[in-house]
XYZ file of C-alpha atoms in Angstrom:
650
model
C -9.693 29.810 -32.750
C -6.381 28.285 -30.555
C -4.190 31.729 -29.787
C -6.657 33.858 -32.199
C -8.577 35.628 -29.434
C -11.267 37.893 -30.009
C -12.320 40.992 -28.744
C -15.980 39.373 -28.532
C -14.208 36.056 -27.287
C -12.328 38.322 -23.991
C -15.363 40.097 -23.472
C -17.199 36.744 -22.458
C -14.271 35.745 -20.516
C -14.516 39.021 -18.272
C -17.920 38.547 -17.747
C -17.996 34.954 -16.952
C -15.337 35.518 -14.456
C -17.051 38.229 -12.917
C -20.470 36.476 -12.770
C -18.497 33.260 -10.887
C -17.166 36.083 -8.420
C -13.746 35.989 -9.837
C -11.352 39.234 -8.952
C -7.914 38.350 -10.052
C -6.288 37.411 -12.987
C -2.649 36.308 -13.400
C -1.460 37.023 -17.453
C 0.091 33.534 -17.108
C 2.699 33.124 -19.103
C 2.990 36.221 -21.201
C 1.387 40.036 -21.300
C -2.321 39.249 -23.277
C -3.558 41.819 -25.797
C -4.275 44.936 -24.992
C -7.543 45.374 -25.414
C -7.628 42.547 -22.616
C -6.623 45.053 -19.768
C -9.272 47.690 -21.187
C -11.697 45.110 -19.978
C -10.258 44.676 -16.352
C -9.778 48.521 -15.898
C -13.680 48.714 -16.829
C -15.013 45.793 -15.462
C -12.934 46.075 -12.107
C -10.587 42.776 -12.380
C -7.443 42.842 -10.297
C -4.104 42.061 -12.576
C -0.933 40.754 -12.422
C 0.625 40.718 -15.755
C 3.398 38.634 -16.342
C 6.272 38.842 -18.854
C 7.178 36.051 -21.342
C 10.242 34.307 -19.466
C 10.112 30.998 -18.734
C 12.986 28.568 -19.046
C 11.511 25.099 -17.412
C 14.902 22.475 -18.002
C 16.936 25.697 -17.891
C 15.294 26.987 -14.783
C 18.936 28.070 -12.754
C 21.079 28.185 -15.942
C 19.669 30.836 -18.347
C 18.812 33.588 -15.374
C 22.184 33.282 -14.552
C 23.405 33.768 -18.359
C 25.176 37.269 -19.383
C 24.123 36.669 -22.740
C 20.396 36.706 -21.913
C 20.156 39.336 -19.842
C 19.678 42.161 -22.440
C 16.723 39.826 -23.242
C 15.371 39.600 -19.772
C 15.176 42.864 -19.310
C 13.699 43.788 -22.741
C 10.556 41.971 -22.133
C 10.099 43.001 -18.892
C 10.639 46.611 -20.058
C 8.368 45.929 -22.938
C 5.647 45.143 -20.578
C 5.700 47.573 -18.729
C 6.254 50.312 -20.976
C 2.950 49.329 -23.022
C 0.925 48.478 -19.806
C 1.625 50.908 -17.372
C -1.305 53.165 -17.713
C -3.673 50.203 -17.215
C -5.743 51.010 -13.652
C -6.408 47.456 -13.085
C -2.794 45.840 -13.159
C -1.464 46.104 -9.282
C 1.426 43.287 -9.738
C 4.099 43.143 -12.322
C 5.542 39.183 -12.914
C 8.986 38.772 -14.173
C 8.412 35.469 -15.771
C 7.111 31.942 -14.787
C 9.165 28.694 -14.024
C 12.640 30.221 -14.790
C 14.666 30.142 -11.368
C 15.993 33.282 -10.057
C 19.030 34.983 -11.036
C 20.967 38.297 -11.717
C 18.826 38.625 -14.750
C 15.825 38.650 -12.759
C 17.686 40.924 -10.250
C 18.394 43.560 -12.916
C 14.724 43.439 -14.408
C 13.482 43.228 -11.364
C 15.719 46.701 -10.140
C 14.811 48.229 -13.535
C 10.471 47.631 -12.936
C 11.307 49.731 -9.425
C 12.711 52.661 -10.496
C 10.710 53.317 -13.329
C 7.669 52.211 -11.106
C 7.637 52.320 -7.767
C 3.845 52.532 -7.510
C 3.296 48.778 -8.100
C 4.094 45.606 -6.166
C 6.540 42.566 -7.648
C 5.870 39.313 -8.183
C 8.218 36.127 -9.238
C 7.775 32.634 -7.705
C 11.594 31.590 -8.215
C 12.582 34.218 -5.725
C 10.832 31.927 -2.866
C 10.913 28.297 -5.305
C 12.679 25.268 -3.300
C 11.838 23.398 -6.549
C 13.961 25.545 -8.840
C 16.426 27.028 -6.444
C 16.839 25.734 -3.364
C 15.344 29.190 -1.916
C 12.493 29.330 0.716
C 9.729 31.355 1.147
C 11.938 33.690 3.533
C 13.981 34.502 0.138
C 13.759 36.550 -2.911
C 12.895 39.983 -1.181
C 14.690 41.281 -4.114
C 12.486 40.166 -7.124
C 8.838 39.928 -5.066
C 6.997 41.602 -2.585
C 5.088 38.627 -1.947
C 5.237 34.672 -1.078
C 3.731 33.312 -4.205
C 3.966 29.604 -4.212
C 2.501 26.667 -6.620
C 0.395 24.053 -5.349
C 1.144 24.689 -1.712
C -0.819 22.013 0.823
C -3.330 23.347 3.126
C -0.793 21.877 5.654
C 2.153 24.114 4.524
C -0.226 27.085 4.526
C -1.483 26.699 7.987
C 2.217 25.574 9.131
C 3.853 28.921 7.652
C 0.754 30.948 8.837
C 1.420 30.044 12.216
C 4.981 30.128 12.361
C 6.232 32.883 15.102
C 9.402 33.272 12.634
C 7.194 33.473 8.955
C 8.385 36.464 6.582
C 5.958 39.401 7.046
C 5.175 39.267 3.085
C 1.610 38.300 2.630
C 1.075 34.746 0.557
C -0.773 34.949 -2.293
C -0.454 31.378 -4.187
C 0.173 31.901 -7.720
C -1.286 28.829 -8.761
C -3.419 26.110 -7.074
C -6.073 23.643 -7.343
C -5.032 22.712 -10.997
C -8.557 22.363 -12.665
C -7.808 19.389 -14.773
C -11.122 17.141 -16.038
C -13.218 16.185 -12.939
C -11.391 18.227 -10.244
C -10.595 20.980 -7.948
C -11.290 19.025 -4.792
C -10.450 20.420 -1.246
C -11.082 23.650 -2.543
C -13.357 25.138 0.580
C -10.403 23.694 2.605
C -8.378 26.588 1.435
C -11.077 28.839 1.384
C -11.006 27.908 5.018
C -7.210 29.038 5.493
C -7.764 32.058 3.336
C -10.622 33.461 5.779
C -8.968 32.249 9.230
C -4.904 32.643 8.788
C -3.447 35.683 8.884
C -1.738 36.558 5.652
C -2.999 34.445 3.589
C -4.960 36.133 1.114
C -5.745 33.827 -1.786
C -4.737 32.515 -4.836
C -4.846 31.778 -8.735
C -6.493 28.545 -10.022
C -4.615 26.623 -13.140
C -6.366 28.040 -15.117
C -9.443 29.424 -16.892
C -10.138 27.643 -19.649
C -9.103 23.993 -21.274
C -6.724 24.467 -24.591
C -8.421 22.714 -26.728
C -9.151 22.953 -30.890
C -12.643 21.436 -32.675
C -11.965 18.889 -34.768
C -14.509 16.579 -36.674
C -13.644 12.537 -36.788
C -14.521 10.928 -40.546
C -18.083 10.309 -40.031
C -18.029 14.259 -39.261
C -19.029 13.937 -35.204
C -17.512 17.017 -33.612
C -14.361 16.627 -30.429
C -12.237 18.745 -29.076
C -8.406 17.721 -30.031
C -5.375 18.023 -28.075
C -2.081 16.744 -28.203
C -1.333 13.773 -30.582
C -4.255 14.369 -32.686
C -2.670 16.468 -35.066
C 0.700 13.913 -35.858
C 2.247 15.851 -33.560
C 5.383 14.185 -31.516
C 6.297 14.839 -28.985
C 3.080 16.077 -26.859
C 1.600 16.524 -23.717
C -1.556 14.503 -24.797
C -4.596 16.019 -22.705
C -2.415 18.152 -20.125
C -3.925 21.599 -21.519
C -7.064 20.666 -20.778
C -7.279 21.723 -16.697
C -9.716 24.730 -17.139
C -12.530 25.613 -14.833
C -14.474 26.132 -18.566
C -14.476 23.594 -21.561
C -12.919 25.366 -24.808
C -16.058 26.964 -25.870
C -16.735 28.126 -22.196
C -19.402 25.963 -21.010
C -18.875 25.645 -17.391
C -17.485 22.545 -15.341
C -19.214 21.797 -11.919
C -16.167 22.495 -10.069
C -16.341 26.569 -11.107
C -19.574 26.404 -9.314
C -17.636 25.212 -6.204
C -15.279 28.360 -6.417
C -18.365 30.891 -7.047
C -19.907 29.894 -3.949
C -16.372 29.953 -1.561
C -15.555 33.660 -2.976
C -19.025 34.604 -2.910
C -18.769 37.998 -1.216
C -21.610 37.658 1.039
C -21.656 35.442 3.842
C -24.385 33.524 6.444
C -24.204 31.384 9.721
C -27.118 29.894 11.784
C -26.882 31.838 15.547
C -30.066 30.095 16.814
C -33.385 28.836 15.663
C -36.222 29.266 18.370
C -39.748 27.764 17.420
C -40.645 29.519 13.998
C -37.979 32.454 14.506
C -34.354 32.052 13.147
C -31.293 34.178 14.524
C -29.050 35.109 11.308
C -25.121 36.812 11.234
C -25.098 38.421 7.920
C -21.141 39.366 6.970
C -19.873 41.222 3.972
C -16.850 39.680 2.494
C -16.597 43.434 0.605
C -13.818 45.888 1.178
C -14.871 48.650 -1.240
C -18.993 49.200 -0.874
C -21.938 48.884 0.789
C -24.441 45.752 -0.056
C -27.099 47.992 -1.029
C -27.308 46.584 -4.701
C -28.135 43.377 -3.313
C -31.402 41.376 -2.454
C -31.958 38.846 -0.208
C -34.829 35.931 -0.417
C -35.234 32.946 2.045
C -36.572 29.356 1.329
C -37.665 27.107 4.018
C -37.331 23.372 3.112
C -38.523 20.591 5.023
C -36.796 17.340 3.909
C -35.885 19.184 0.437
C -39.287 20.201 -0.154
C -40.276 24.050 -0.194
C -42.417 24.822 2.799
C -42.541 28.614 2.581
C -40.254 31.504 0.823
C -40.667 34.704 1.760
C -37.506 38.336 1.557
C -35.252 39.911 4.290
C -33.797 42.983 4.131
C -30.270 43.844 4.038
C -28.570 45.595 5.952
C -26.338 48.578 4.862
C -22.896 46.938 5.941
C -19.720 48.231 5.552
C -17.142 46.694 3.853
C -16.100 43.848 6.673
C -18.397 44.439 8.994
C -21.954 41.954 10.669
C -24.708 42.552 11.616
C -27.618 39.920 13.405
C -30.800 39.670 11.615
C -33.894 37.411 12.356
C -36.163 35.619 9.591
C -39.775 34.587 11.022
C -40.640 32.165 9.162
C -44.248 31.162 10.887
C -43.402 27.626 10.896
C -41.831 25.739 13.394
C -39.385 22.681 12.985
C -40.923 19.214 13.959
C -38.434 16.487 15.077
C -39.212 14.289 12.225
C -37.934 16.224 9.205
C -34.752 17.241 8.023
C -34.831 21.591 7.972
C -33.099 23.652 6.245
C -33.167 27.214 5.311
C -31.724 28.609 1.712
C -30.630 32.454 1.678
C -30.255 33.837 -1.860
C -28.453 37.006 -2.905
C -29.398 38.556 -6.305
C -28.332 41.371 -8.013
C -30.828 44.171 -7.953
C -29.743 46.127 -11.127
C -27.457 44.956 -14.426
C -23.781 45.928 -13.881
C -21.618 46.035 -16.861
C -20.622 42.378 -16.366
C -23.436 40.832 -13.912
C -27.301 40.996 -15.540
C -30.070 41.653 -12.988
C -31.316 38.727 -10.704
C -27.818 37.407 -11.084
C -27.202 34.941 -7.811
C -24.382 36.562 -6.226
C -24.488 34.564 -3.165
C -26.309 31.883 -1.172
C -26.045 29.537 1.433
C -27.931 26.966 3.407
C -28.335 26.303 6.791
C -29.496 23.348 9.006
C -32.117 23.885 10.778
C -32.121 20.962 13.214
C -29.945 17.715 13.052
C -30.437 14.840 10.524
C -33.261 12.417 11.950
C -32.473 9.318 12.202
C -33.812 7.746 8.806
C -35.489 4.587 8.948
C -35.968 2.736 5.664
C -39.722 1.131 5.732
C -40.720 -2.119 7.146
C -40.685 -5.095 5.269
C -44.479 -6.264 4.252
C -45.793 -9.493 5.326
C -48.351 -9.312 2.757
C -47.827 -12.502 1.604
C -45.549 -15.782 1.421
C -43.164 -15.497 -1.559
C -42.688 -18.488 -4.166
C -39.279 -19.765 -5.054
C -38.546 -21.596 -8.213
C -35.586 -22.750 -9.414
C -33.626 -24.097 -13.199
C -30.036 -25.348 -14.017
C -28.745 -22.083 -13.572
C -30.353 -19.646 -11.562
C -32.972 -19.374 -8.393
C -36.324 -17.221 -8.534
C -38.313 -15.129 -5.668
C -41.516 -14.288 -6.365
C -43.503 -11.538 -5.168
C -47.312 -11.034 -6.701
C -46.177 -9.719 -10.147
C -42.313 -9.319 -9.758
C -40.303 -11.743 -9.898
C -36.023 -11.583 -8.966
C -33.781 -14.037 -10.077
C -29.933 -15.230 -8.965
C -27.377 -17.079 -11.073
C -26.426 -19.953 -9.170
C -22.942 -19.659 -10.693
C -22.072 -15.983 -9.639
C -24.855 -15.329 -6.837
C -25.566 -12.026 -8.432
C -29.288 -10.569 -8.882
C -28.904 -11.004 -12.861
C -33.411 -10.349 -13.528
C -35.184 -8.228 -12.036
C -39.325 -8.327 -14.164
C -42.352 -6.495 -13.075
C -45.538 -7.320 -14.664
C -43.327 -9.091 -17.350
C -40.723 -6.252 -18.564
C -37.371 -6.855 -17.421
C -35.626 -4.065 -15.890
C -32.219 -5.464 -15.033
C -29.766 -5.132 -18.351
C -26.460 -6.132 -16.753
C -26.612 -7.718 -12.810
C -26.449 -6.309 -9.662
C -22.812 -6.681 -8.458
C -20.297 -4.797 -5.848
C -18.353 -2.118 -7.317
C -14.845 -1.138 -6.019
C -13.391 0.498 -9.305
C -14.304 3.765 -10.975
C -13.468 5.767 -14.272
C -10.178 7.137 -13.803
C -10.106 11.211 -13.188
C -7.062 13.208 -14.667
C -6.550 13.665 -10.858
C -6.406 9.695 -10.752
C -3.442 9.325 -13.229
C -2.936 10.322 -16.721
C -4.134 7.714 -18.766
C -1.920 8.484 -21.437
C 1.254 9.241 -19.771
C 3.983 6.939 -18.831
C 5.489 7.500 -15.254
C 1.835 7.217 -13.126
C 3.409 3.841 -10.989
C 3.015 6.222 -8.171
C -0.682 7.843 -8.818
C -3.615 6.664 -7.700
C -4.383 4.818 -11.263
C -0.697 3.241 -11.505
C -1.642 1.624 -7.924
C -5.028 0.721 -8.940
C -4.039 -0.994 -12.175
C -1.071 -2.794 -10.477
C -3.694 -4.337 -7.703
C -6.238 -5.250 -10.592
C -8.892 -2.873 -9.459
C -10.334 -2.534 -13.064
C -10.815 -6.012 -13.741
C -11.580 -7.994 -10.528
C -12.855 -11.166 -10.872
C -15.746 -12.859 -8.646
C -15.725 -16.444 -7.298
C -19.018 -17.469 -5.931
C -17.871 -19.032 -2.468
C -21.305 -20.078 -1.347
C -25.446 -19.084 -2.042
C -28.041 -20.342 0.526
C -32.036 -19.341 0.494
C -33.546 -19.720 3.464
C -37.576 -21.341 3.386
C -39.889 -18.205 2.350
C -42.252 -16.958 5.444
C -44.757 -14.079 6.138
C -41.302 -12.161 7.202
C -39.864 -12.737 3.414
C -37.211 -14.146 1.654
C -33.298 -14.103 2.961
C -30.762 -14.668 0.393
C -27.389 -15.294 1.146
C -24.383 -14.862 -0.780
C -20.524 -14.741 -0.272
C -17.626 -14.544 -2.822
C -13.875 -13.764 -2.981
C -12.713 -11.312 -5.063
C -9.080 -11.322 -6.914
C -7.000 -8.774 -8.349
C -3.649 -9.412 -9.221
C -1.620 -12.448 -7.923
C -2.983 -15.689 -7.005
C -4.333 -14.909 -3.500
C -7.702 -12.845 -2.707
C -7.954 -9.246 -2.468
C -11.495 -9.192 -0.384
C -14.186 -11.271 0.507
C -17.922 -9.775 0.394
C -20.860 -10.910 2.062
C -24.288 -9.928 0.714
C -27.623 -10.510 2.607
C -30.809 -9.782 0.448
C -34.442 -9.583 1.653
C -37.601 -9.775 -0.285
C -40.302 -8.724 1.311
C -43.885 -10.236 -0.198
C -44.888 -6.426 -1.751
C -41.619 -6.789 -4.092
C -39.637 -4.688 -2.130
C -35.794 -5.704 -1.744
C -33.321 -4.775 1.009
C -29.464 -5.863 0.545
C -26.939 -5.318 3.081
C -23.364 -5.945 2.813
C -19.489 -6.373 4.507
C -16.648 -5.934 2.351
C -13.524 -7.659 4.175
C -9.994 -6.931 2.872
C -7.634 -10.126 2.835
C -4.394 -8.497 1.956
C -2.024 -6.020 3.304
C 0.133 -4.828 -0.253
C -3.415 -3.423 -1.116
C -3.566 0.334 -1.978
C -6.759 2.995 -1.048
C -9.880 1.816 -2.541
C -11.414 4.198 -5.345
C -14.962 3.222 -4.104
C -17.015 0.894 -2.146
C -20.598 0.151 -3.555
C -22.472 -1.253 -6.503
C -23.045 -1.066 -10.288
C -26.203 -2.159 -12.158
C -27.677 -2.001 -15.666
C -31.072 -0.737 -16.097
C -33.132 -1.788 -18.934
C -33.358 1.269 -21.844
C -36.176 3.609 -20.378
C -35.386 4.593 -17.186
C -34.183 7.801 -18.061
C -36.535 10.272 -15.814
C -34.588 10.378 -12.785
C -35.200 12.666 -9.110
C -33.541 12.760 -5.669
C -32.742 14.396 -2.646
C -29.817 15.120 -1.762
C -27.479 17.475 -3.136
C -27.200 18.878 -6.741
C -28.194 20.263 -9.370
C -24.663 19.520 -10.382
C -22.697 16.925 -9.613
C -20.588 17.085 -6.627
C -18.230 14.654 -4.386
C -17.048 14.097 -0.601
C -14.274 16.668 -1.054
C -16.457 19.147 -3.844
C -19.577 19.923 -2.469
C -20.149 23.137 -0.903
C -21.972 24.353 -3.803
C -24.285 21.621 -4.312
C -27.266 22.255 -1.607
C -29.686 19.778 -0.138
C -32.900 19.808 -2.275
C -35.584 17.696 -4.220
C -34.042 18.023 -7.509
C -35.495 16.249 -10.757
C -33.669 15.823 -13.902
C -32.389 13.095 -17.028
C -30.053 10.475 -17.101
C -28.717 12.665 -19.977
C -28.368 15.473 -18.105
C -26.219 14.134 -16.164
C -23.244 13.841 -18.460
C -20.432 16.477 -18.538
C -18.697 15.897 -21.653
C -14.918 16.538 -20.619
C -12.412 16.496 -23.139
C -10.507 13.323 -21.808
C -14.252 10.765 -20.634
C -13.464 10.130 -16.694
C -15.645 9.854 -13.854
C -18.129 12.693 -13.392
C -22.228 12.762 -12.607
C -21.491 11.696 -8.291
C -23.850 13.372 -6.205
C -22.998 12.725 -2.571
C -25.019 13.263 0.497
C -28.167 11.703 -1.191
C -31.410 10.671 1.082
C -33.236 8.560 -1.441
C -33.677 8.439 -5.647
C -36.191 7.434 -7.923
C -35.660 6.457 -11.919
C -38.388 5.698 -13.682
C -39.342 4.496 -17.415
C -42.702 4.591 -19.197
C -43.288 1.192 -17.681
C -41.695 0.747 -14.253
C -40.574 2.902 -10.942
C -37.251 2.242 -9.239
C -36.789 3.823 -5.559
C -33.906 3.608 -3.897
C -33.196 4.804 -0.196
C -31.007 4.142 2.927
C -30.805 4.743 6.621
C -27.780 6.802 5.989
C -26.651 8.996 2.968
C -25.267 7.724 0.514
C -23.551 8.256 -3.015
C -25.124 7.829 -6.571
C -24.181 8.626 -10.212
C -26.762 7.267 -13.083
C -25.349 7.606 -16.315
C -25.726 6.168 -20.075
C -22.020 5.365 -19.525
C -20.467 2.397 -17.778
C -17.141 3.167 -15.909
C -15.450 0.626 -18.196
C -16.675 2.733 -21.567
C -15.300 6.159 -20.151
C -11.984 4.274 -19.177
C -11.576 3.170 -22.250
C -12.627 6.233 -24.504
C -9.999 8.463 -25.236
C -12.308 11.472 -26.516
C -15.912 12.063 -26.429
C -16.897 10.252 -29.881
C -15.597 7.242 -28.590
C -18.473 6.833 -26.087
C -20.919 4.684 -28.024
C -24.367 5.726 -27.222
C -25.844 3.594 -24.655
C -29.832 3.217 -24.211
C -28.963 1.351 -20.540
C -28.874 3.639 -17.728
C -25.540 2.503 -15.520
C -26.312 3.050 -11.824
C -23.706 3.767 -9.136
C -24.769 3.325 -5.906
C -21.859 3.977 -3.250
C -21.682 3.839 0.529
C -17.461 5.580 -0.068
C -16.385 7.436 -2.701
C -12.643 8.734 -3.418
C -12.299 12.249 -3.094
C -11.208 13.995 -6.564
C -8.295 16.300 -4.830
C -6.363 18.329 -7.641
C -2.981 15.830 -7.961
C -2.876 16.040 -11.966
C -0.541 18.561 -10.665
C 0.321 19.538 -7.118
C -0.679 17.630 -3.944
């Protein structure tokens, strides 16, 4: 309904940010509608409501203009005259992106006589970007540091400076939630809870900006800019919410839920079947008396026993040690863990009953070493050979290798094929809006512009050499080397695979990736792609989930058995990137009404299975331009880039 919002529509929106343990909201870039600050008075959301100044090219100009001041001050006045009886608003923002200037000065002195019972905020006052301030500016115009897209290392730096302003920091926005992203988020959590003075921040933003539309053949998207006729746009750019247009949830607003849950837990000890627990409440109002606590034991992701613990009655800051029996003891061989769950007791306003407030898990013992099972010596294995390719057969499967690329290109059991596109290393993913806009101009200097300028999409293979050794009761040892080439004439890397077959059908690669150049930029990923014949679409795992999650997103995604789809895996963002990575995964299993596949390694590893190769989401602009694919793609990845939050910021 674009700017049409309803009084059913902000309802939602206050509870869904209270249920994801949201406090604060920042009016960004204008007051909202009344009946919007009703909600936060009643549902208990902090505010700081912001008047409709901004300037962006004008930034130092316009604040600085006589003939706009009368206008400065009116909206400022404005909002505050209508708002000021509102409980819930604590800040009052003189504008966004405009510089800082007498204008602001005189609102700014205006907002503090009529109301000296509330605190200012405007970022110029302390913006190097717009005027040359620093943070130790702008006492006159806000009573706090409120910086956008600070790094964690400027926030520990000023946090620890001897000479910092005594003004708290409070970033106004941060962690810009654009497509797959929101990366490095605990890492400020973890400056927020240890430096003094740093007390939080405002995520851009809440919700992508983003209209329905229908293409000919009437198959619903979600438009944005350019898909109207309009020039000039921004393309995609509005679409950085922690919630798709229609609200459905991204993965990465499960990530923030858990950091600001308000409840927290750390392991003391564990002794035989008896584990020492800190319980601390994040709270600085009540009690945790509306709260209930539950406990899962899990032995190598598998429930082994659940059982309840009381809370105790903390105040607001305060621990306490409590012990959970759990009547098992740890053996040396599995991987432990024990999952505390916090659930509402009673519906709240916003927040049903049984709601999970807060969890977390913790490790029991070390991760045992894993050790991936022997090879069988069953049998000898045959191998056959044609013009282009060489066979291994074990009993009823048999795996085949192109002679002219060395790649496993067939993989049949009992007849059915279950390869659809070969086994082949994978350094390349589906761009993230994080990565580089793929519609913009000007992204030389991203992560995508330095991708696409070494060739990473579209590396070509040269098979350097194959060998098979003779078959024995120990298996069959493939060999295989090949040079890979971006752009230019010379070789990027060189890889080296070793396969063994064992004589039960089982197949064990290992592999060393060797880079030949020194103009080559990061690596997106290190690992390998595959096609799986249409079928395999029941798909289980352990490691961490349900949702997807990555090396620098994955604080909410616990260690578990988890079973799901291949479909289920999708998240449809507006702009098709990357998405569907779960990292920190043990082993996984597809499976199709005919066949099995387990995979598993002696360390973690990465994994996405989708119906979508990375090339199709690359190259799809919006959702109906994924064709429906009946393969499942598999990702299997020893590295995988983090997703940071550089769309905009560091």
């Amino acid at each position: 309904t674009g700017k049409a919002i309803s009084r059913e529509s902000m309802e939602r929106d206050v509870r869904l940010l209270k249920q994801h343990n949201f406090n604060a909201v920042r009016t960004s870039h204008y007051p909202n509608a009344p009946y919007f600050y009703e909600l936060c008075d009643l549902h208990g959301i902090y505010v700081i409501d912001e008047a409709n100044i901004e300037s962006h090219a004008f930034h130092n100009t316009i604040c600085d203009d006589p003939r706009y001041a009368l206008a400065f001050l009116d909206r400022v006045k404005n909002m505050v005259e209508r708002d000021k009886n509102h409980a819930s608003i604590i800040f009052w923002s003189l504008g966004n992106e405009s510089g800082h200037g007498a204008n602001h000065d005189a609102a700014a002195a205006w907002v503090r006589r009529f109301d000296p019972s509330r605190l200012l905020h405007h970022e110029g006052g302390i913006s190097k970007g717009q005027t040359q301030a620093t943070w130790h500016d702008g006492h006159a115009v806000t009573d706090i540091i409120c910086p956008m897209y600070s790094s964690h290392q400027e926030l520990r730096d000023w946090a620890r400076d001897p000479k910092r302003d005594p003004r708290p920091v409070i970033l106004c926005e941060y962690s810009h939630a654009m497509g797959n992203s929101n990366g490095c988020l605990g890492e400020y959590y973890d400056i927020f809870r240890s430096e003094r003075g740093i007390q939080g921040g405002f995520i851009w933003e809440f919700a992508d900006h983003a209209l329905l539309e229908q293409t000919p053949d009437g198959r619903p998207f979600w438009a944005y800019g350019g898909d109207f006729g309009d020039q000039p746009n921004d393309a995609n750019f509005v679409c950085d919410g922690l919630v798709s247009a229609d609200r459905t949830p991204h993965p990465a607003i499960r990530e923030f839920q858990h950091l600001a849950q308000p409840v927290g837990a750390s392991l003391v000890s564990c002794k035989g079947s008896e584990v020492a627990i800190e319980i601390s409440s994040r709270r600085d109002f009540t009690r945790l008396d509306d709260l209930a606590m539950a406990w899962t034991l899990l032995r190598d992701g598998a429930i082994c026993k659940c059982g309840k613990l009381r809370l105790p009655a903390l105040l607001p800051g305060k621990k306490a040690l409590v012990t959970v029996r759990t009547g098992i003891e740890p053996d040396a061989e599995g991987e432990w863990t024990l999952d505390l769950d916090c659930r509402t007791k009673h519906a709240t306003r916003s927040i049903p009953a049984g709601h999970l407030v807060a969890w977390d898990q913790l490790r029991l013992n070390r991760m045992p070493a894993r050790k991936t099972a022997k090879m069988s010596a069953s049998s000898i294995l045959e191998v056959s050979g044609t013009a282009g390719a060489i066979s291994v057969h074990a009993g009823a499967r048999v795996f085949s290798f192109s002679k002219a690329t060395g790649a496993l290109e067939s993989l049949t059991a009992g007849g059915s094929e279950l390869l659809a596109a070969p086994l082949r290393l994978n350094l390349w993913r589906a761009a993230t809006d994080n990565d580089g806009l793929k519609l913009w101009s000007g992204q030389d200097s991203k992560p995508l512009g330095r991708w696409l300028a070494a060739g990473y999409h579209q590396l070509q293979h040269k098979l350097e050499s194959l060998t098979i050794g003779k078959p024995t009761l120990a298996g069959a040892r493939i060999e295989m080397e090949e040079l890979l080439f971006g752009e230019g004439k010379e070789p990027a890397f060189r890889h080296a695979m070793i396969i063994r077959i064992a004589g039960d059908g089982r197949l064990r690669t290992s592999h060393v990736l060797q880079r030949l150049r020194d103009d080559l930029p990061d690596l997106p990923r290190v690992g390998l792609e595959v096609a799986l014949a249409p079928g395999f679409e029941r798909l289980s795992w352990y490691g961490r989930g349900p949702w997807d999650c990555y090396p620098d997103r994955l604080r909410a995604a616990r260690l578990a058995c988890y079973a799901s789809t291949v479909s289920g895996q999708y998240v449809p963002y507006v702009m098709p990137q990357e998405h569907g990575h779960h990292s920190d995964t043990r082993w996984l299993e597809l499976s199709s009404p005919a066949a099995n596949l387990r995979i598993e390694s002696a360390s973690p590893f990465g994994f996405a299975a989708r119906h979508h190769s990375d090339s199709a989401l690359f190259a799809a602009k919006h959702t109906t331009d994924l064709l429906e694919d009946p393969r499942t793609w598999l990702y299997l990845d020893h590295a995988h880039r983090g997703l940071g939050s550089a769309s905009c910021g560091p």
